Amino acid sequence: MPFNFKLTCLSIFRELLVYHHKSLEFRAKVFAAMIGAKLDPKEEDFELLYEIAGSIYENDETRKKFLVKATKEYVAKVKKKDHLTLDALLLSIDKDLKAHKRYASKIDFSHLRRFLTGCEDEILVQQRVYEFLITEVKTILGES
């Protein structure tokens, strides 16, 4: 995806300008956990995410691009490990799920399974992230 000045400016203010931005941020965290579990995320991972975003936000190009951009930001933070580790991201997802039980329905495991690629070590970490999410969703749905 080419650089988009409008999108970049809007992303700075997405909290104010994007309808249901917290839901979008939650989805971005979930996808970032799966992609960030890879040793070296590739651009193809984000192209796949854009494709998946098309099935989530069918008629909203801006939301699709925001989801990819927000996910890239979280992955970059996880990879830097200065501000956010994968464990901290998973704890944040857990906290969001407990605060907003409806977010459990936002996790489409068939979408997440599409990211289970790479070397054996990457897939192992991704599988653990995937299983963590399944466990958390089951717990939340069991409480409802």
PDB file of C-alpha atoms in Angstrom:
ATOM      1  CA  MET A   1       0.000   0.000   0.000  1.00  0.00           C
ATOM      2  CA  PRO A   2       1.432   3.370  -0.958  1.00  0.00           C
ATOM      3  CA  PHE A   3       1.913   6.226   1.496  1.00  0.00           C
ATOM      4  CA  ASN A   4      -1.330   8.070   2.066  1.00  0.00           C
ATOM      5  CA  PHE A   5      -0.954  11.503   3.676  1.00  0.00           C
ATOM      6  CA  LYS A   6      -4.650  11.745   4.537  1.00  0.00           C
ATOM      7  CA  LEU A   7      -4.589   8.339   6.214  1.00  0.00           C
ATOM      8  CA  THR A   8      -1.438   9.238   8.143  1.00  0.00           C
ATOM      9  CA  CYS A   9      -2.999  12.465   9.423  1.00  0.00           C
ATOM     10  CA  LEU A  10      -6.242  10.725  10.293  1.00  0.00           C
ATOM     11  CA  SER A  11      -4.417   7.947  12.124  1.00  0.00           C
ATOM     12  CA  ILE A  12      -2.962  10.488  14.515  1.00  0.00           C
ATOM     13  CA  PHE A  13      -6.506  11.459  15.444  1.00  0.00           C
ATOM     14  CA  ARG A  14      -8.196   8.083  14.944  1.00  0.00           C
ATOM     15  CA  GLU A  15      -9.517   8.140  18.486  1.00  0.00           C
ATOM     16  CA  LEU A  16     -11.578  11.190  17.590  1.00  0.00           C
ATOM     17  CA  LEU A  17     -12.329  10.487  13.947  1.00  0.00           C
ATOM     18  CA  VAL A  18     -12.904   6.759  13.584  1.00  0.00           C
ATOM     19  CA  TYR A  19     -16.286   5.380  14.590  1.00  0.00           C
ATOM     20  CA  HIS A  20     -15.859   2.633  17.215  1.00  0.00           C
ATOM     21  CA  HIS A  21     -12.092   3.130  17.273  1.00  0.00           C
ATOM     22  CA  LYS A  22     -11.701   1.011  20.431  1.00  0.00           C
ATOM     23  CA  SER A  23     -13.160  -1.999  18.656  1.00  0.00           C
ATOM     24  CA  LEU A  24     -10.769  -1.432  15.756  1.00  0.00           C
ATOM     25  CA  GLU A  25      -7.834  -1.063  18.183  1.00  0.00           C
ATOM     26  CA  PHE A  26      -8.813  -4.325  19.858  1.00  0.00           C
ATOM     27  CA  ARG A  27      -8.840  -6.149  16.537  1.00  0.00           C
ATOM     28  CA  ALA A  28      -5.479  -4.575  15.692  1.00  0.00           C
ATOM     29  CA  LYS A  29      -4.027  -5.913  18.962  1.00  0.00           C
ATOM     30  CA  VAL A  30      -5.302  -9.422  18.242  1.00  0.00           C
ATOM     31  CA  PHE A  31      -3.858  -9.462  14.730  1.00  0.00           C
ATOM     32  CA  ALA A  32      -0.639  -7.874  16.002  1.00  0.00           C
ATOM     33  CA  ALA A  33      -0.250 -10.674  18.542  1.00  0.00           C
ATOM     34  CA  MET A  34      -0.417 -13.277  15.780  1.00  0.00           C
ATOM     35  CA  ILE A  35       1.848 -11.377  13.380  1.00  0.00           C
ATOM     36  CA  GLY A  36       4.179 -10.165  16.138  1.00  0.00           C
ATOM     37  CA  ALA A  37       4.750 -13.763  17.219  1.00  0.00           C
ATOM     38  CA  LYS A  38       6.721 -14.247  14.007  1.00  0.00           C
ATOM     39  CA  LEU A  39      10.470 -13.751  14.137  1.00  0.00           C
ATOM     40  CA  ASP A  40      10.394 -11.521  11.069  1.00  0.00           C
ATOM     41  CA  PRO A  41       6.923 -10.383   9.948  1.00  0.00           C
ATOM     42  CA  LYS A  42       6.717  -9.863   6.193  1.00  0.00           C
ATOM     43  CA  GLU A  43       4.746  -7.418   4.084  1.00  0.00           C
ATOM     44  CA  GLU A  44       2.720 -10.426   2.900  1.00  0.00           C
ATOM     45  CA  ASP A  45       1.344 -10.737   6.444  1.00  0.00           C
ATOM     46  CA  PHE A  46      -0.090  -7.239   6.185  1.00  0.00           C
ATOM     47  CA  GLU A  47      -1.404  -7.893   2.684  1.00  0.00           C
ATOM     48  CA  LEU A  48      -3.231 -10.905   4.118  1.00  0.00           C
ATOM     49  CA  LEU A  49      -4.537  -8.699   6.919  1.00  0.00           C
ATOM     50  CA  TYR A  50      -5.806  -6.161   4.378  1.00  0.00           C
ATOM     51  CA  GLU A  51      -7.621  -8.993   2.586  1.00  0.00           C
ATOM     52  CA  ILE A  52      -9.154 -10.142   5.890  1.00  0.00           C
ATOM     53  CA  ALA A  53     -10.064  -6.536   6.739  1.00  0.00           C
ATOM     54  CA  GLY A  54     -12.055  -6.495   3.504  1.00  0.00           C
ATOM     55  CA  SER A  55     -14.294  -9.227   4.872  1.00  0.00           C
ATOM     56  CA  ILE A  56     -14.677  -7.404   8.191  1.00  0.00           C
ATOM     57  CA  TYR A  57     -15.217  -3.874   6.849  1.00  0.00           C
ATOM     58  CA  GLU A  58     -16.613  -4.649   3.394  1.00  0.00           C
ATOM     59  CA  ASN A  59     -17.585  -1.157   2.305  1.00  0.00           C
ATOM     60  CA  ASP A  60     -15.243   0.951   4.392  1.00  0.00           C
ATOM     61  CA  GLU A  61     -11.829   1.420   2.825  1.00  0.00           C
ATOM     62  CA  THR A  62     -10.704   3.828   5.542  1.00  0.00           C
ATOM     63  CA  ARG A  63     -11.382   1.341   8.351  1.00  0.00           C
ATOM     64  CA  LYS A  64      -9.558  -1.405   6.429  1.00  0.00           C
ATOM     65  CA  LYS A  65      -6.498   0.808   6.079  1.00  0.00           C
ATOM     66  CA  PHE A  66      -6.723   1.936   9.716  1.00  0.00           C
ATOM     67  CA  LEU A  67      -6.817  -1.674  10.882  1.00  0.00           C
ATOM     68  CA  VAL A  68      -3.673  -2.500   8.912  1.00  0.00           C
ATOM     69  CA  LYS A  69      -1.906   0.680  10.043  1.00  0.00           C
ATOM     70  CA  ALA A  70      -2.785   0.190  13.724  1.00  0.00           C
ATOM     71  CA  THR A  71      -1.707  -3.459  13.526  1.00  0.00           C
ATOM     72  CA  LYS A  72       1.622  -2.453  11.986  1.00  0.00           C
ATOM     73  CA  GLU A  73       2.134   0.032  14.821  1.00  0.00           C
ATOM     74  CA  TYR A  74       1.532  -2.639  17.475  1.00  0.00           C
ATOM     75  CA  VAL A  75       3.794  -5.133  15.700  1.00  0.00           C
ATOM     76  CA  ALA A  76       6.541  -2.513  15.470  1.00  0.00           C
ATOM     77  CA  LYS A  77       6.242  -1.863  19.212  1.00  0.00           C
ATOM     78  CA  VAL A  78       6.410  -5.586  19.980  1.00  0.00           C
ATOM     79  CA  LYS A  79       9.469  -6.008  17.772  1.00  0.00           C
ATOM     80  CA  LYS A  80      11.229  -3.038  19.385  1.00  0.00           C
ATOM     81  CA  LYS A  81      10.426  -4.441  22.839  1.00  0.00           C
ATOM     82  CA  ASP A  82      11.069  -0.996  24.312  1.00  0.00           C
ATOM     83  CA  HIS A  83       7.460  -0.199  25.026  1.00  0.00           C
ATOM     84  CA  LEU A  84       5.483  -3.361  24.445  1.00  0.00           C
ATOM     85  CA  THR A  85       6.324  -7.047  24.607  1.00  0.00           C
ATOM     86  CA  LEU A  86       4.181  -9.839  23.203  1.00  0.00           C
ATOM     87  CA  ASP A  87       3.260 -10.825  26.767  1.00  0.00           C
ATOM     88  CA  ALA A  88       2.217  -7.254  27.576  1.00  0.00           C
ATOM     89  CA  LEU A  89       0.128  -7.139  24.393  1.00  0.00           C
ATOM     90  CA  LEU A  90      -1.619 -10.368  25.377  1.00  0.00           C
ATOM     91  CA  LEU A  91      -2.300  -8.970  28.850  1.00  0.00           C
ATOM     92  CA  SER A  92      -3.779  -5.867  27.237  1.00  0.00           C
ATOM     93  CA  ILE A  93      -6.038  -8.054  25.071  1.00  0.00           C
ATOM     94  CA  ASP A  94      -7.092  -9.989  28.179  1.00  0.00           C
ATOM     95  CA  LYS A  95      -7.865  -6.746  30.005  1.00  0.00           C
ATOM     96  CA  ASP A  96      -9.915  -5.472  27.044  1.00  0.00           C
ATOM     97  CA  LEU A  97     -11.859  -8.738  26.876  1.00  0.00           C
ATOM     98  CA  LYS A  98     -12.692  -8.597  30.559  1.00  0.00           C
ATOM     99  CA  ALA A  99     -13.749  -4.944  30.364  1.00  0.00           C
ATOM    100  CA  HIS A 100     -15.763  -5.391  27.147  1.00  0.00           C
ATOM    101  CA  LYS A 101     -17.104  -8.928  26.930  1.00  0.00           C
ATOM    102  CA  ARG A 102     -18.644  -8.190  23.517  1.00  0.00           C
ATOM    103  CA  TYR A 103     -15.095  -8.057  22.088  1.00  0.00           C
ATOM    104  CA  ALA A 104     -14.987 -11.850  22.304  1.00  0.00           C
ATOM    105  CA  SER A 105     -17.240 -11.915  19.231  1.00  0.00           C
ATOM    106  CA  LYS A 106     -14.707  -9.751  17.363  1.00  0.00           C
ATOM    107  CA  ILE A 107     -12.150 -12.571  17.286  1.00  0.00           C
ATOM    108  CA  ASP A 108     -12.606 -14.725  14.204  1.00  0.00           C
ATOM    109  CA  PHE A 109     -10.378 -17.744  14.694  1.00  0.00           C
ATOM    110  CA  SER A 110     -10.590 -18.724  11.033  1.00  0.00           C
ATOM    111  CA  HIS A 111      -8.926 -15.386  10.230  1.00  0.00           C
ATOM    112  CA  LEU A 112      -6.216 -15.972  12.823  1.00  0.00           C
ATOM    113  CA  ARG A 113      -5.455 -19.481  11.551  1.00  0.00           C
ATOM    114  CA  ARG A 114      -4.490 -17.966   8.202  1.00  0.00           C
ATOM    115  CA  PHE A 115      -1.454 -16.381   9.900  1.00  0.00           C
ATOM    116  CA  LEU A 116      -0.081 -19.693  11.177  1.00  0.00           C
ATOM    117  CA  THR A 117       2.855 -19.800   8.786  1.00  0.00           C
ATOM    118  CA  GLY A 118       6.606 -19.638   8.978  1.00  0.00           C
ATOM    119  CA  CYS A 119       9.277 -21.760  10.557  1.00  0.00           C
ATOM    120  CA  GLU A 120       8.527 -24.297  13.273  1.00  0.00           C
ATOM    121  CA  ASP A 121       9.531 -21.919  16.103  1.00  0.00           C
ATOM    122  CA  GLU A 122       7.282 -19.154  14.786  1.00  0.00           C
ATOM    123  CA  ILE A 123       4.329 -21.465  14.395  1.00  0.00           C
ATOM    124  CA  LEU A 124       4.851 -22.761  17.928  1.00  0.00           C
ATOM    125  CA  VAL A 125       4.690 -19.245  19.394  1.00  0.00           C
ATOM    126  CA  GLN A 126       1.749 -18.351  17.173  1.00  0.00           C
ATOM    127  CA  GLN A 127      -0.047 -21.526  18.251  1.00  0.00           C
ATOM    128  CA  ARG A 128       0.425 -20.528  21.892  1.00  0.00           C
ATOM    129  CA  VAL A 129      -0.991 -17.060  21.178  1.00  0.00           C
ATOM    130  CA  TYR A 130      -3.913 -18.677  19.340  1.00  0.00           C
ATOM    131  CA  GLU A 131      -4.594 -21.080  22.225  1.00  0.00           C
ATOM    132  CA  PHE A 132      -4.385 -18.215  24.729  1.00  0.00           C
ATOM    133  CA  LEU A 133      -7.041 -16.331  22.778  1.00  0.00           C
ATOM    134  CA  ILE A 134      -9.267 -19.408  22.561  1.00  0.00           C
ATOM    135  CA  THR A 135      -8.995 -19.930  26.322  1.00  0.00           C
ATOM    136  CA  GLU A 136      -9.783 -16.269  27.056  1.00  0.00           C
ATOM    137  CA  VAL A 137     -12.800 -16.231  24.734  1.00  0.00           C
ATOM    138  CA  LYS A 138     -14.138 -19.464  26.264  1.00  0.00           C
ATOM    139  CA  THR A 139     -13.694 -17.963  29.726  1.00  0.00           C
ATOM    140  CA  ILE A 140     -15.497 -14.755  28.751  1.00  0.00           C
ATOM    141  CA  LEU A 141     -18.337 -16.609  27.032  1.00  0.00           C
ATOM    142  CA  GLY A 142     -18.633 -18.950  30.033  1.00  0.00           C
ATOM    143  CA  GLU A 143     -19.093 -15.920  32.295  1.00  0.00           C
ATOM    144  CA  SER A 144     -21.821 -14.392  30.126  1.00  0.00           C
TER     145      SER A 144
END
